[in-house]
Amino acid sequence: MNVVTLLTDFGLDDNFAGVVKGVILCRNQKAQIVDISHNVPPYDIMQGAFLLRGSFSYFPPGTVHVAVVDPGVGSQRAILAVKTKRYYFLGADNGVLAPALDAEKPLSMVRVENKKFFLHPISRTFHGRDIFAPVAAFLSKGGNMAQLGPRVKNFRRLRLPRARRSGKRILGEIVSIDRFGNCITNITPADIAGCARSLRAKVKNTTIKGLSGSYASVKEGQALMAVNSFGYLEIAVNGASARERFSLNKKNSIEVILR
Amino acid sequence: MNVVTLLTDFGLDDNFAGVVKGVILCRNQKAQIVDISHNVPPYDIMQGAFLLRGSFSYFPPGTVHVAVVDPGVGSQRAILAVKTKRYYFLGADNGVLAPALDAEKPLSMVRVENKKFFLHPISRTFHGRDIFAPVAAFLSKGGNMAQLGPRVKNFRRLRLPRARRSGKRILGEIVSIDRFGNCITNITPADIAGCARSLRAKVKNTTIKGLSGSYASVKEGQALMAVNSFGYLEIAVNGASARERFSLNKKNSIEVILR
Amino acid sequence: MNVVTLLTDFGLDDNFAGVVKGVILCRNQKAQIVDISHNVPPYDIMQGAFLLRGSFSYFPPGTVHVAVVDPGVGSQRAILAVKTKRYYFLGADNGVLAPALDAEKPLSMVRVENKKFFLHPISRTFHGRDIFAPVAAFLSKGGNMAQLGPRVKNFRRLRLPRARRSGKRILGEIVSIDRFGNCITNITPADIAGCARSLRAKVKNTTIKGLSGSYASVKEGQALMAVNSFGYLEIAVNGASARERFSLNKKNSIEVILR
């Protein structure tokens, strides 16, 4: 297997993602390249980290996960290659890999510095093409990580904001909003353990009661709370957009009351 | 061949499509996954059905066509796996497969129920990942459909709206609008047989005369009618958008007068 | 290797790109299809040409580059298949291939006319599916170009607008704007040779001084000029959009003053 995933803020209008794929294929013609998303909002490390955390474990062992959300491209920021039990990760040391690495412990980690593996001339504005792509190809062929650069022990953390509990109240926030307008919070099943049935959430001026199993378990057009498929509490509307219904945005606070 | 196509309303901003591909590759490393589109408008079964109908026959025999436009996810709605002479189809029994199956007759059909083939734990909000993906991988490896669940005989119909003819008038409607602003109607060459040259269409306050062979056969900026490449009459403007020019929307009626 | 790249104005909402891939796979099941972009603005030959020029050389030798930005589809315009030292190119003879062919000299060139290789019936509105796809598959399998049609010697030129120098002033223009709002000009390092440090650019009412190596080499939110990774001078803002900051559009003029 030679799966390489790409998660970037390159968008799909330009040729950036295509060129990265070309370079990977030049160096590993058997690479099977899968897009996680190229529509991370520009420079939004948090959203890139969130998507990588929710995606990496669904790929075959040996997959090389490449995250290029890299506002510091061309600066002295490090690029890290990380080996875990099942995967390789490649990304700038800006936190984009951190939530994934909190979930899948690094076994070894190097700072990618060996120019021998890069595409030359090395630009200072498109390391996706000149560094990430050829190094991903190298890793996908089973290359020895130690050749890429010196071993490092730490990486920059980026913890997703945690929900806070105070007595019967949990104060969380919206950390992501998906295409359907489902508003994903940072509240997990552990936070509400044992209280699912008696839950109430305050979303702006509306109160949503109880936890639903699926969107379709309430009437069309009705709001609901559910634990989503990635393990977070989300606010949704059956057949419509909770974002639009309640004018919600990322970072809006959500209060959940247990009884 | 192990081609699996994906047609969904997942969009490209989130990680949904990428995760589905990861799961497929975990179970069939040789799968060749092709996106038909992930930009079906959320919950728009009709548009999904329309795109699948226009696409499926262009793929190699043996292709597994997966359609995930599934507002009923997590409810009791069935998921169908269908074998036809050339293809497999996998989709919720909500009509999204229906126009394709009207064109390519089912040889056998099962209700997908055997949890052994699913990804566990099975969420109730992301069956694309937990059911469709692993079952698609199973089918793409030549798996025996009978193992997936009990045989069924019927599927939910979803006929695209038909044009009506009354004497020399055909009343149709716009069923889809493409990226170029070409407005595709539900009127087919059979409806206008023998009358192509003497045709007139009323589109809002404009009359378009005759049938053109290609966009470029009229002057740039001029409106035209043509039978498009999928066999439907469409309203277009050479080098511009008919949608914008005539402020057209889906479901707008189009009257064609034969002489 | 059987890499086929696609660069089109099909967008990603419809099934056009997916259907093209299906047809390619029907004829060459080993084809590895890579999207350069499908979001070229409708009919924008210049932008398609620009993206192809900046992309083609990053792919493996033998790659078939297919460009479908083709407002003349169905007219008498020629479709060209071109062999260069390293690649094949396939596109309408409308200039979309021209900048790439200025950089990678054609060794032989034919007008694609042999219907034997087309998909039948041949529509007059979707040659991407009916001509480009099957011919690309043929070329990707090492097919003999001479079978496709008669040899031709010339192709339609489309030179990207050149920057003009007058004494110490260079008058260029914005030729492309990327997803990040970086505004790419037609000014090259050769135009400013030896003057990088003492450069000033006038962008609307702002003056930008000097050439930066990377976005991150100025403070966040500050404007800069850099030679981008494709060899053009660009106007950027670290961590934000130069397009938005300065209300820039394609074809806006940019004046650079050497000292």
PDB file of N, CA and C in Angstrom, chain A residues 28-114:
ATOM      1  N   ASN A  28       7.091   8.434  -6.778  1.00  0.00           N
ATOM      2  CA  ASN A  28       6.524   7.125  -6.442  1.00  0.00           C
ATOM      3  C   ASN A  28       5.323   6.869  -7.338  1.00  0.00           C
ATOM      4  N   GLN A  29       5.588   6.170  -8.430  1.00  0.00           N
ATOM      5  CA  GLN A  29       4.520   6.021  -9.414  1.00  0.00           C
ATOM      6  C   GLN A  29       3.376   5.153  -8.924  1.00  0.00           C
ATOM      7  N   LYS A  30       3.584   4.480  -7.809  1.00  0.00           N
ATOM      8  CA  LYS A  30       2.518   3.637  -7.270  1.00  0.00           C
ATOM      9  C   LYS A  30       1.708   4.326  -6.184  1.00  0.00           C
ATOM     10  N   ALA A  31       2.065   5.565  -5.870  1.00  0.00           N
ATOM     11  CA  ALA A  31       1.325   6.262  -4.807  1.00  0.00           C
ATOM     12  C   ALA A  31      -0.150   6.352  -5.162  1.00  0.00           C
ATOM     13  N   GLN A  32      -0.980   6.123  -4.181  1.00  0.00           N
ATOM     14  CA  GLN A  32      -2.426   6.281  -4.334  1.00  0.00           C
ATOM     15  C   GLN A  32      -2.793   7.502  -3.487  1.00  0.00           C
ATOM     16  N   ILE A  33      -3.088   8.596  -4.157  1.00  0.00           N
ATOM     17  CA  ILE A  33      -3.242   9.876  -3.463  1.00  0.00           C
ATOM     18  C   ILE A  33      -4.716  10.158  -3.223  1.00  0.00           C
ATOM     19  N   VAL A  34      -5.063  10.453  -1.984  1.00  0.00           N
ATOM     20  CA  VAL A  34      -6.454  10.709  -1.614  1.00  0.00           C
ATOM     21  C   VAL A  34      -6.557  12.097  -0.986  1.00  0.00           C
ATOM     22  N   ASP A  35      -7.482  12.888  -1.480  1.00  0.00           N
ATOM     23  CA  ASP A  35      -7.726  14.197  -0.898  1.00  0.00           C
ATOM     24  C   ASP A  35      -8.595  14.063   0.344  1.00  0.00           C
ATOM     25  N   ILE A  36      -8.130  14.565   1.471  1.00  0.00           N
ATOM     26  CA  ILE A  36      -9.049  14.696   2.617  1.00  0.00           C
ATOM     27  C   ILE A  36      -9.859  15.972   2.413  1.00  0.00           C
ATOM     28  N   SER A  37      -9.193  17.070   2.270  1.00  0.00           N
ATOM     29  CA  SER A  37      -9.853  18.293   1.801  1.00  0.00           C
ATOM     30  C   SER A  37      -8.780  19.282   1.406  1.00  0.00           C
ATOM     31  N   HIS A  38      -9.066  20.087   0.391  1.00  0.00           N
ATOM     32  CA  HIS A  38      -8.187  21.207   0.064  1.00  0.00           C
ATOM     33  C   HIS A  38      -8.851  22.530   0.409  1.00  0.00           C
ATOM     34  N   ASN A  39     -10.014  22.445   1.020  1.00  0.00           N
ATOM     35  CA  ASN A  39     -10.776  23.665   1.307  1.00  0.00           C
ATOM     36  C   ASN A  39     -10.726  24.098   2.761  1.00  0.00           C
ATOM     37  N   VAL A  40      -9.670  23.712   3.466  1.00  0.00           N
ATOM     38  CA  VAL A  40      -9.444  24.332   4.769  1.00  0.00           C
ATOM     39  C   VAL A  40      -9.355  25.838   4.526  1.00  0.00           C
ATOM     40  N   PRO A  41     -10.051  26.655   5.313  1.00  0.00           N
ATOM     41  CA  PRO A  41      -9.934  28.100   5.071  1.00  0.00           C
ATOM     42  C   PRO A  41      -8.463  28.533   5.150  1.00  0.00           C
ATOM     43  N   PRO A  42      -8.055  29.465   4.289  1.00  0.00           N
ATOM     44  CA  PRO A  42      -6.641  29.858   4.254  1.00  0.00           C
ATOM     45  C   PRO A  42      -6.071  30.127   5.650  1.00  0.00           C
ATOM     46  N   TYR A  43      -4.938  29.496   5.940  1.00  0.00           N
ATOM     47  CA  TYR A  43      -4.182  29.700   7.181  1.00  0.00           C
ATOM     48  C   TYR A  43      -4.871  29.160   8.425  1.00  0.00           C
ATOM     49  N   ASP A  44      -5.990  28.434   8.297  1.00  0.00           N
ATOM     50  CA  ASP A  44      -6.773  28.031   9.472  1.00  0.00           C
ATOM     51  C   ASP A  44      -6.247  26.706  10.027  1.00  0.00           C
ATOM     52  N   ILE A  45      -5.173  26.827  10.808  1.00  0.00           N
ATOM     53  CA  ILE A  45      -4.498  25.655  11.373  1.00  0.00           C
ATOM     54  C   ILE A  45      -5.470  24.836  12.225  1.00  0.00           C
ATOM     55  N   MET A  46      -6.304  25.518  12.983  1.00  0.00           N
ATOM     56  CA  MET A  46      -7.247  24.826  13.867  1.00  0.00           C
ATOM     57  C   MET A  46      -8.202  23.920  13.076  1.00  0.00           C
ATOM     58  N   GLN A  47      -8.745  24.436  11.992  1.00  0.00           N
ATOM     59  CA  GLN A  47      -9.670  23.623  11.194  1.00  0.00           C
ATOM     60  C   GLN A  47      -8.928  22.470  10.515  1.00  0.00           C
ATOM     61  N   GLY A  48      -7.712  22.729  10.047  1.00  0.00           N
ATOM     62  CA  GLY A  48      -6.912  21.652   9.460  1.00  0.00           C
ATOM     63  C   GLY A  48      -6.645  20.571  10.490  1.00  0.00           C
ATOM     64  N   ALA A  49      -6.281  20.984  11.699  1.00  0.00           N
ATOM     65  CA  ALA A  49      -5.991  20.032  12.776  1.00  0.00           C
ATOM     66  C   ALA A  49      -7.233  19.221  13.125  1.00  0.00           C
ATOM     67  N   PHE A  50      -8.363  19.899  13.164  1.00  0.00           N
ATOM     68  CA  PHE A  50      -9.634  19.239  13.491  1.00  0.00           C
ATOM     69  C   PHE A  50      -9.978  18.178  12.442  1.00  0.00           C
ATOM     70  N   LEU A  51      -9.821  18.517  11.174  1.00  0.00           N
ATOM     71  CA  LEU A  51     -10.148  17.559  10.112  1.00  0.00           C
ATOM     72  C   LEU A  51      -9.169  16.381  10.093  1.00  0.00           C
ATOM     73  N   LEU A  52      -7.893  16.663  10.297  1.00  0.00           N
ATOM     74  CA  LEU A  52      -6.913  15.576  10.308  1.00  0.00           C
ATOM     75  C   LEU A  52      -7.195  14.616  11.463  1.00  0.00           C
ATOM     76  N   ARG A  53      -7.481  15.192  12.635  1.00  0.00           N
ATOM     77  CA  ARG A  53      -7.792  14.375  13.815  1.00  0.00           C
ATOM     78  C   ARG A  53      -8.986  13.450  13.559  1.00  0.00           C
ATOM     79  N   GLY A  54      -9.958  13.949  12.806  1.00  0.00           N
ATOM     80  CA  GLY A  54     -11.156  13.149  12.571  1.00  0.00           C
ATOM     81  C   GLY A  54     -11.028  12.184  11.401  1.00  0.00           C
ATOM     82  N   SER A  55      -9.928  12.247  10.682  1.00  0.00           N
ATOM     83  CA  SER A  55      -9.804  11.481   9.433  1.00  0.00           C
ATOM     84  C   SER A  55      -8.752  10.388   9.457  1.00  0.00           C
ATOM     85  N   PHE A  56      -7.631  10.636  10.106  1.00  0.00           N
ATOM     86  CA  PHE A  56      -6.444   9.805   9.851  1.00  0.00           C
ATOM     87  C   PHE A  56      -6.670   8.324  10.116  1.00  0.00           C
ATOM     88  N   SER A  57      -7.472   8.029  11.137  1.00  0.00           N
ATOM     89  CA  SER A  57      -7.566   6.625  11.577  1.00  0.00           C
ATOM     90  C   SER A  57      -8.411   5.769  10.639  1.00  0.00           C
ATOM     91  N   TYR A  58      -9.057   6.387   9.668  1.00  0.00           N
ATOM     92  CA  TYR A  58      -9.887   5.619   8.736  1.00  0.00           C
ATOM     93  C   TYR A  58      -9.101   5.132   7.521  1.00  0.00           C
ATOM     94  N   PHE A  59      -7.806   5.391   7.501  1.00  0.00           N
ATOM     95  CA  PHE A  59      -6.996   4.990   6.338  1.00  0.00           C
ATOM     96  C   PHE A  59      -6.171   3.744   6.648  1.00  0.00           C
ATOM     97  N   PRO A  60      -5.726   3.057   5.597  1.00  0.00           N
ATOM     98  CA  PRO A  60      -4.978   1.817   5.802  1.00  0.00           C
ATOM     99  C   PRO A  60      -3.658   2.062   6.531  1.00  0.00           C
ATOM    100  N   PRO A  61      -3.226   1.095   7.307  1.00  0.00           N
ATOM    101  CA  PRO A  61      -1.910   1.189   7.945  1.00  0.00           C
ATOM    102  C   PRO A  61      -0.848   1.486   6.892  1.00  0.00           C
ATOM    103  N   GLY A  62       0.101   2.325   7.235  1.00  0.00           N
ATOM    104  CA  GLY A  62       1.156   2.684   6.303  1.00  0.00           C
ATOM    105  C   GLY A  62       0.873   3.972   5.550  1.00  0.00           C
ATOM    106  N   THR A  63      -0.362   4.468   5.660  1.00  0.00           N
ATOM    107  CA  THR A  63      -0.712   5.716   4.973  1.00  0.00           C
ATOM    108  C   THR A  63       0.174   6.869   5.435  1.00  0.00           C
ATOM    109  N   VAL A  64       0.574   7.708   4.495  1.00  0.00           N
ATOM    110  CA  VAL A  64       1.317   8.928   4.803  1.00  0.00           C
ATOM    111  C   VAL A  64       0.328  10.095   4.773  1.00  0.00           C
ATOM    112  N   HIS A  65       0.098  10.708   5.907  1.00  0.00           N
ATOM    113  CA  HIS A  65      -0.840  11.823   5.999  1.00  0.00           C
ATOM    114  C   HIS A  65      -0.077  13.147   5.888  1.00  0.00           C
ATOM    115  N   VAL A  66      -0.378  13.905   4.875  1.00  0.00           N
ATOM    116  CA  VAL A  66       0.333  15.156   4.623  1.00  0.00           C
ATOM    117  C   VAL A  66      -0.612  16.331   4.868  1.00  0.00           C
ATOM    118  N   ALA A  67      -0.252  17.187   5.800  1.00  0.00           N
ATOM    119  CA  ALA A  67      -1.077  18.363   6.104  1.00  0.00           C
ATOM    120  C   ALA A  67      -0.310  19.621   5.744  1.00  0.00           C
ATOM    121  N   VAL A  68      -0.848  20.380   4.799  1.00  0.00           N
ATOM    122  CA  VAL A  68      -0.185  21.628   4.412  1.00  0.00           C
ATOM    123  C   VAL A  68      -1.119  22.804   4.675  1.00  0.00           C
ATOM    124  N   VAL A  69      -1.140  23.218   5.912  1.00  0.00           N
ATOM    125  CA  VAL A  69      -1.776  24.486   6.296  1.00  0.00           C
ATOM    126  C   VAL A  69      -0.649  25.209   6.996  1.00  0.00           C
ATOM    127  N   ASP A  70      -0.032  26.131   6.310  1.00  0.00           N
ATOM    128  CA  ASP A  70       1.342  26.495   6.637  1.00  0.00           C
ATOM    129  C   ASP A  70       1.607  27.974   6.399  1.00  0.00           C
ATOM    130  N   PRO A  71       0.968  28.830   7.216  1.00  0.00           N
ATOM    131  CA  PRO A  71       1.191  30.269   7.007  1.00  0.00           C
ATOM    132  C   PRO A  71       2.648  30.685   7.167  1.00  0.00           C
ATOM    133  N   GLY A  72       3.451  29.859   7.835  1.00  0.00           N
ATOM    134  CA  GLY A  72       4.863  30.214   8.037  1.00  0.00           C
ATOM    135  C   GLY A  72       5.790  29.701   6.955  1.00  0.00           C
ATOM    136  N   VAL A  73       5.225  29.272   5.806  1.00  0.00           N
ATOM    137  CA  VAL A  73       6.058  28.718   4.734  1.00  0.00           C
ATOM    138  C   VAL A  73       7.219  29.662   4.405  1.00  0.00           C
ATOM    139  N   GLY A  74       8.403  29.089   4.311  1.00  0.00           N
ATOM    140  CA  GLY A  74       9.578  29.879   3.958  1.00  0.00           C
ATOM    141  C   GLY A  74      10.279  30.494   5.152  1.00  0.00           C
ATOM    142  N   SER A  75       9.660  30.428   6.341  1.00  0.00           N
ATOM    143  CA  SER A  75      10.307  30.943   7.549  1.00  0.00           C
ATOM    144  C   SER A  75      11.112  29.819   8.201  1.00  0.00           C
ATOM    145  N   GLN A  76      11.570  30.056   9.413  1.00  0.00           N
ATOM    146  CA  GLN A  76      12.389  29.052  10.097  1.00  0.00           C
ATOM    147  C   GLN A  76      11.564  27.963  10.778  1.00  0.00           C
ATOM    148  N   ARG A  77      10.247  28.023  10.660  1.00  0.00           N
ATOM    149  CA  ARG A  77       9.436  26.978  11.298  1.00  0.00           C
ATOM    150  C   ARG A  77       9.884  25.594  10.789  1.00  0.00           C
ATOM    151  N   ALA A  78       9.820  24.621  11.680  1.00  0.00           N
ATOM    152  CA  ALA A  78      10.246  23.274  11.288  1.00  0.00           C
ATOM    153  C   ALA A  78       9.151  22.559  10.511  1.00  0.00           C
ATOM    154  N   ILE A  79       9.577  21.620   9.672  1.00  0.00           N
ATOM    155  CA  ILE A  79       8.651  20.651   9.089  1.00  0.00           C
ATOM    156  C   ILE A  79       8.949  19.314   9.762  1.00  0.00           C
ATOM    157  N   LEU A  80       7.903  18.682  10.258  1.00  0.00           N
ATOM    158  CA  LEU A  80       8.077  17.433  10.995  1.00  0.00           C
ATOM    159  C   LEU A  80       7.604  16.235  10.190  1.00  0.00           C
ATOM    160  N   ALA A  81       8.371  15.165  10.232  1.00  0.00           N
ATOM    161  CA  ALA A  81       7.910  13.852   9.773  1.00  0.00           C
ATOM    162  C   ALA A  81       7.811  12.984  11.015  1.00  0.00           C
ATOM    163  N   VAL A  82       6.677  12.329  11.169  1.00  0.00           N
ATOM    164  CA  VAL A  82       6.394  11.594  12.399  1.00  0.00           C
ATOM    165  C   VAL A  82       5.947  10.187  12.052  1.00  0.00           C
ATOM    166  N   LYS A  83       6.490   9.234  12.748  1.00  0.00           N
ATOM    167  CA  LYS A  83       6.069   7.850  12.592  1.00  0.00           C
ATOM    168  C   LYS A  83       5.292   7.449  13.840  1.00  0.00           C
ATOM    169  N   THR A  84       4.110   6.892  13.618  1.00  0.00           N
ATOM    170  CA  THR A  84       3.346   6.347  14.734  1.00  0.00           C
ATOM    171  C   THR A  84       3.194   4.846  14.485  1.00  0.00           C
ATOM    172  N   LYS A  85       2.435   4.197  15.318  1.00  0.00           N
ATOM    173  CA  LYS A  85       2.304   2.753  15.173  1.00  0.00           C
ATOM    174  C   LYS A  85       1.771   2.380  13.785  1.00  0.00           C
ATOM    175  N   ARG A  86       0.802   3.147  13.310  1.00  0.00           N
ATOM    176  CA  ARG A  86       0.167   2.761  12.042  1.00  0.00           C
ATOM    177  C   ARG A  86       0.460   3.682  10.866  1.00  0.00           C
ATOM    178  N   TYR A  87       0.889   4.922  11.140  1.00  0.00           N
ATOM    179  CA  TYR A  87       0.934   5.923  10.073  1.00  0.00           C
ATOM    180  C   TYR A  87       2.214   6.744  10.075  1.00  0.00           C
ATOM    181  N   TYR A  88       2.368   7.488   8.979  1.00  0.00           N
ATOM    182  CA  TYR A  88       3.313   8.597   8.933  1.00  0.00           C
ATOM    183  C   TYR A  88       2.518   9.897   8.860  1.00  0.00           C
ATOM    184  N   PHE A  89       3.049  10.930   9.464  1.00  0.00           N
ATOM    185  CA  PHE A  89       2.464  12.267   9.367  1.00  0.00           C
ATOM    186  C   PHE A  89       3.547  13.233   8.917  1.00  0.00           C
ATOM    187  N   LEU A  90       3.154  14.170   8.094  1.00  0.00           N
ATOM    188  CA  LEU A  90       4.101  15.170   7.608  1.00  0.00           C
ATOM    189  C   LEU A  90       3.391  16.515   7.657  1.00  0.00           C
ATOM    190  N   GLY A  91       3.980  17.466   8.348  1.00  0.00           N
ATOM    191  CA  GLY A  91       3.329  18.778   8.434  1.00  0.00           C
ATOM    192  C   GLY A  91       4.254  19.785   9.079  1.00  0.00           C
ATOM    193  N   ALA A  92       3.937  21.061   8.910  1.00  0.00           N
ATOM    194  CA  ALA A  92       4.698  22.098   9.597  1.00  0.00           C
ATOM    195  C   ALA A  92       4.479  21.948  11.100  1.00  0.00           C
ATOM    196  N   ASP A  93       5.472  22.354  11.868  1.00  0.00           N
ATOM    197  CA  ASP A  93       5.363  22.255  13.323  1.00  0.00           C
ATOM    198  C   ASP A  93       4.622  23.480  13.867  1.00  0.00           C
ATOM    199  N   ASN A  94       3.388  23.594  13.436  1.00  0.00           N
ATOM    200  CA  ASN A  94       2.585  24.753  13.854  1.00  0.00           C
ATOM    201  C   ASN A  94       1.322  24.316  14.584  1.00  0.00           C
ATOM    202  N   GLY A  95       1.250  23.069  14.917  1.00  0.00           N
ATOM    203  CA  GLY A  95       0.076  22.588  15.641  1.00  0.00           C
ATOM    204  C   GLY A  95      -0.891  21.784  14.793  1.00  0.00           C
ATOM    205  N   VAL A  96      -0.738  21.849  13.482  1.00  0.00           N
ATOM    206  CA  VAL A  96      -1.717  21.180  12.608  1.00  0.00           C
ATOM    207  C   VAL A  96      -1.742  19.664  12.822  1.00  0.00           C
ATOM    208  N   LEU A  97      -0.600  19.099  13.222  1.00  0.00           N
ATOM    209  CA  LEU A  97      -0.549  17.651  13.474  1.00  0.00           C
ATOM    210  C   LEU A  97      -0.933  17.294  14.911  1.00  0.00           C
ATOM    211  N   ALA A  98      -0.969  18.288  15.787  1.00  0.00           N
ATOM    212  CA  ALA A  98      -0.985  18.013  17.229  1.00  0.00           C
ATOM    213  C   ALA A  98      -2.174  17.183  17.701  1.00  0.00           C
ATOM    214  N   PRO A  99      -3.422  17.553  17.365  1.00  0.00           N
ATOM    215  CA  PRO A  99      -4.521  16.727  17.887  1.00  0.00           C
ATOM    216  C   PRO A  99      -4.453  15.280  17.395  1.00  0.00           C
ATOM    217  N   ALA A 100      -3.999  15.077  16.158  1.00  0.00           N
ATOM    218  CA  ALA A 100      -3.838  13.704  15.665  1.00  0.00           C
ATOM    219  C   ALA A 100      -2.776  12.977  16.483  1.00  0.00           C
ATOM    220  N   LEU A 101      -1.690  13.668  16.784  1.00  0.00           N
ATOM    221  CA  LEU A 101      -0.601  13.026  17.535  1.00  0.00           C
ATOM    222  C   LEU A 101      -0.940  12.848  19.013  1.00  0.00           C
ATOM    223  N   ASP A 102      -1.914  13.602  19.500  1.00  0.00           N
ATOM    224  CA  ASP A 102      -2.407  13.335  20.854  1.00  0.00           C
ATOM    225  C   ASP A 102      -3.170  12.005  20.876  1.00  0.00           C
ATOM    226  N   ALA A 103      -3.762  11.658  19.740  1.00  0.00           N
ATOM    227  CA  ALA A 103      -4.571  10.443  19.670  1.00  0.00           C
ATOM    228  C   ALA A 103      -3.760   9.229  19.214  1.00  0.00           C
ATOM    229  N   GLU A 104      -2.696   9.465  18.492  1.00  0.00           N
ATOM    230  CA  GLU A 104      -1.859   8.376  17.961  1.00  0.00           C
ATOM    231  C   GLU A 104      -0.412   8.752  18.244  1.00  0.00           C
ATOM    232  N   LYS A 105       0.112   8.180  19.305  1.00  0.00           N
ATOM    233  CA  LYS A 105       1.386   8.595  19.885  1.00  0.00           C
ATOM    234  C   LYS A 105       2.564   8.465  18.923  1.00  0.00           C
ATOM    235  N   PRO A 106       3.389   9.497  18.809  1.00  0.00           N
ATOM    236  CA  PRO A 106       4.580   9.414  17.960  1.00  0.00           C
ATOM    237  C   PRO A 106       5.570   8.377  18.494  1.00  0.00           C
ATOM    238  N   LEU A 107       6.074   7.552  17.604  1.00  0.00           N
ATOM    239  CA  LEU A 107       7.154   6.630  17.972  1.00  0.00           C
ATOM    240  C   LEU A 107       8.504   7.270  17.686  1.00  0.00           C
ATOM    241  N   SER A 108       8.562   7.988  16.560  1.00  0.00           N
ATOM    242  CA  SER A 108       9.766   8.773  16.305  1.00  0.00           C
ATOM    243  C   SER A 108       9.403   9.963  15.451  1.00  0.00           C
ATOM    244  N   MET A 109      10.243  10.953  15.512  1.00  0.00           N
ATOM    245  CA  MET A 109       9.898  12.249  14.931  1.00  0.00           C
ATOM    246  C   MET A 109      11.195  12.901  14.477  1.00  0.00           C
ATOM    247  N   VAL A 110      11.204  13.416  13.237  1.00  0.00           N
ATOM    248  CA  VAL A 110      12.415  14.116  12.775  1.00  0.00           C
ATOM    249  C   VAL A 110      12.042  15.480  12.216  1.00  0.00           C
ATOM    250  N   ARG A 111      13.018  16.361  12.249  1.00  0.00           N
ATOM    251  CA  ARG A 111      12.884  17.656  11.588  1.00  0.00           C
ATOM    252  C   ARG A 111      13.382  17.477  10.157  1.00  0.00           C
ATOM    253  N   VAL A 112      12.524  17.738   9.197  1.00  0.00           N
ATOM    254  CA  VAL A 112      12.847  17.484   7.789  1.00  0.00           C
ATOM    255  C   VAL A 112      13.788  18.571   7.281  1.00  0.00           C
ATOM    256  N   GLU A 113      15.030  18.200   7.017  1.00  0.00           N
ATOM    257  CA  GLU A 113      16.042  19.208   6.659  1.00  0.00           C
ATOM    258  C   GLU A 113      16.921  18.800   5.496  1.00  0.00           C
ATOM    259  N   ASN A 114      16.954  17.532   5.176  1.00  0.00           N
ATOM    260  CA  ASN A 114      17.919  17.043   4.187  1.00  0.00           C
ATOM    261  C   ASN A 114      17.477  17.416   2.772  1.00  0.00           C
TER     262      ASN A 114
END
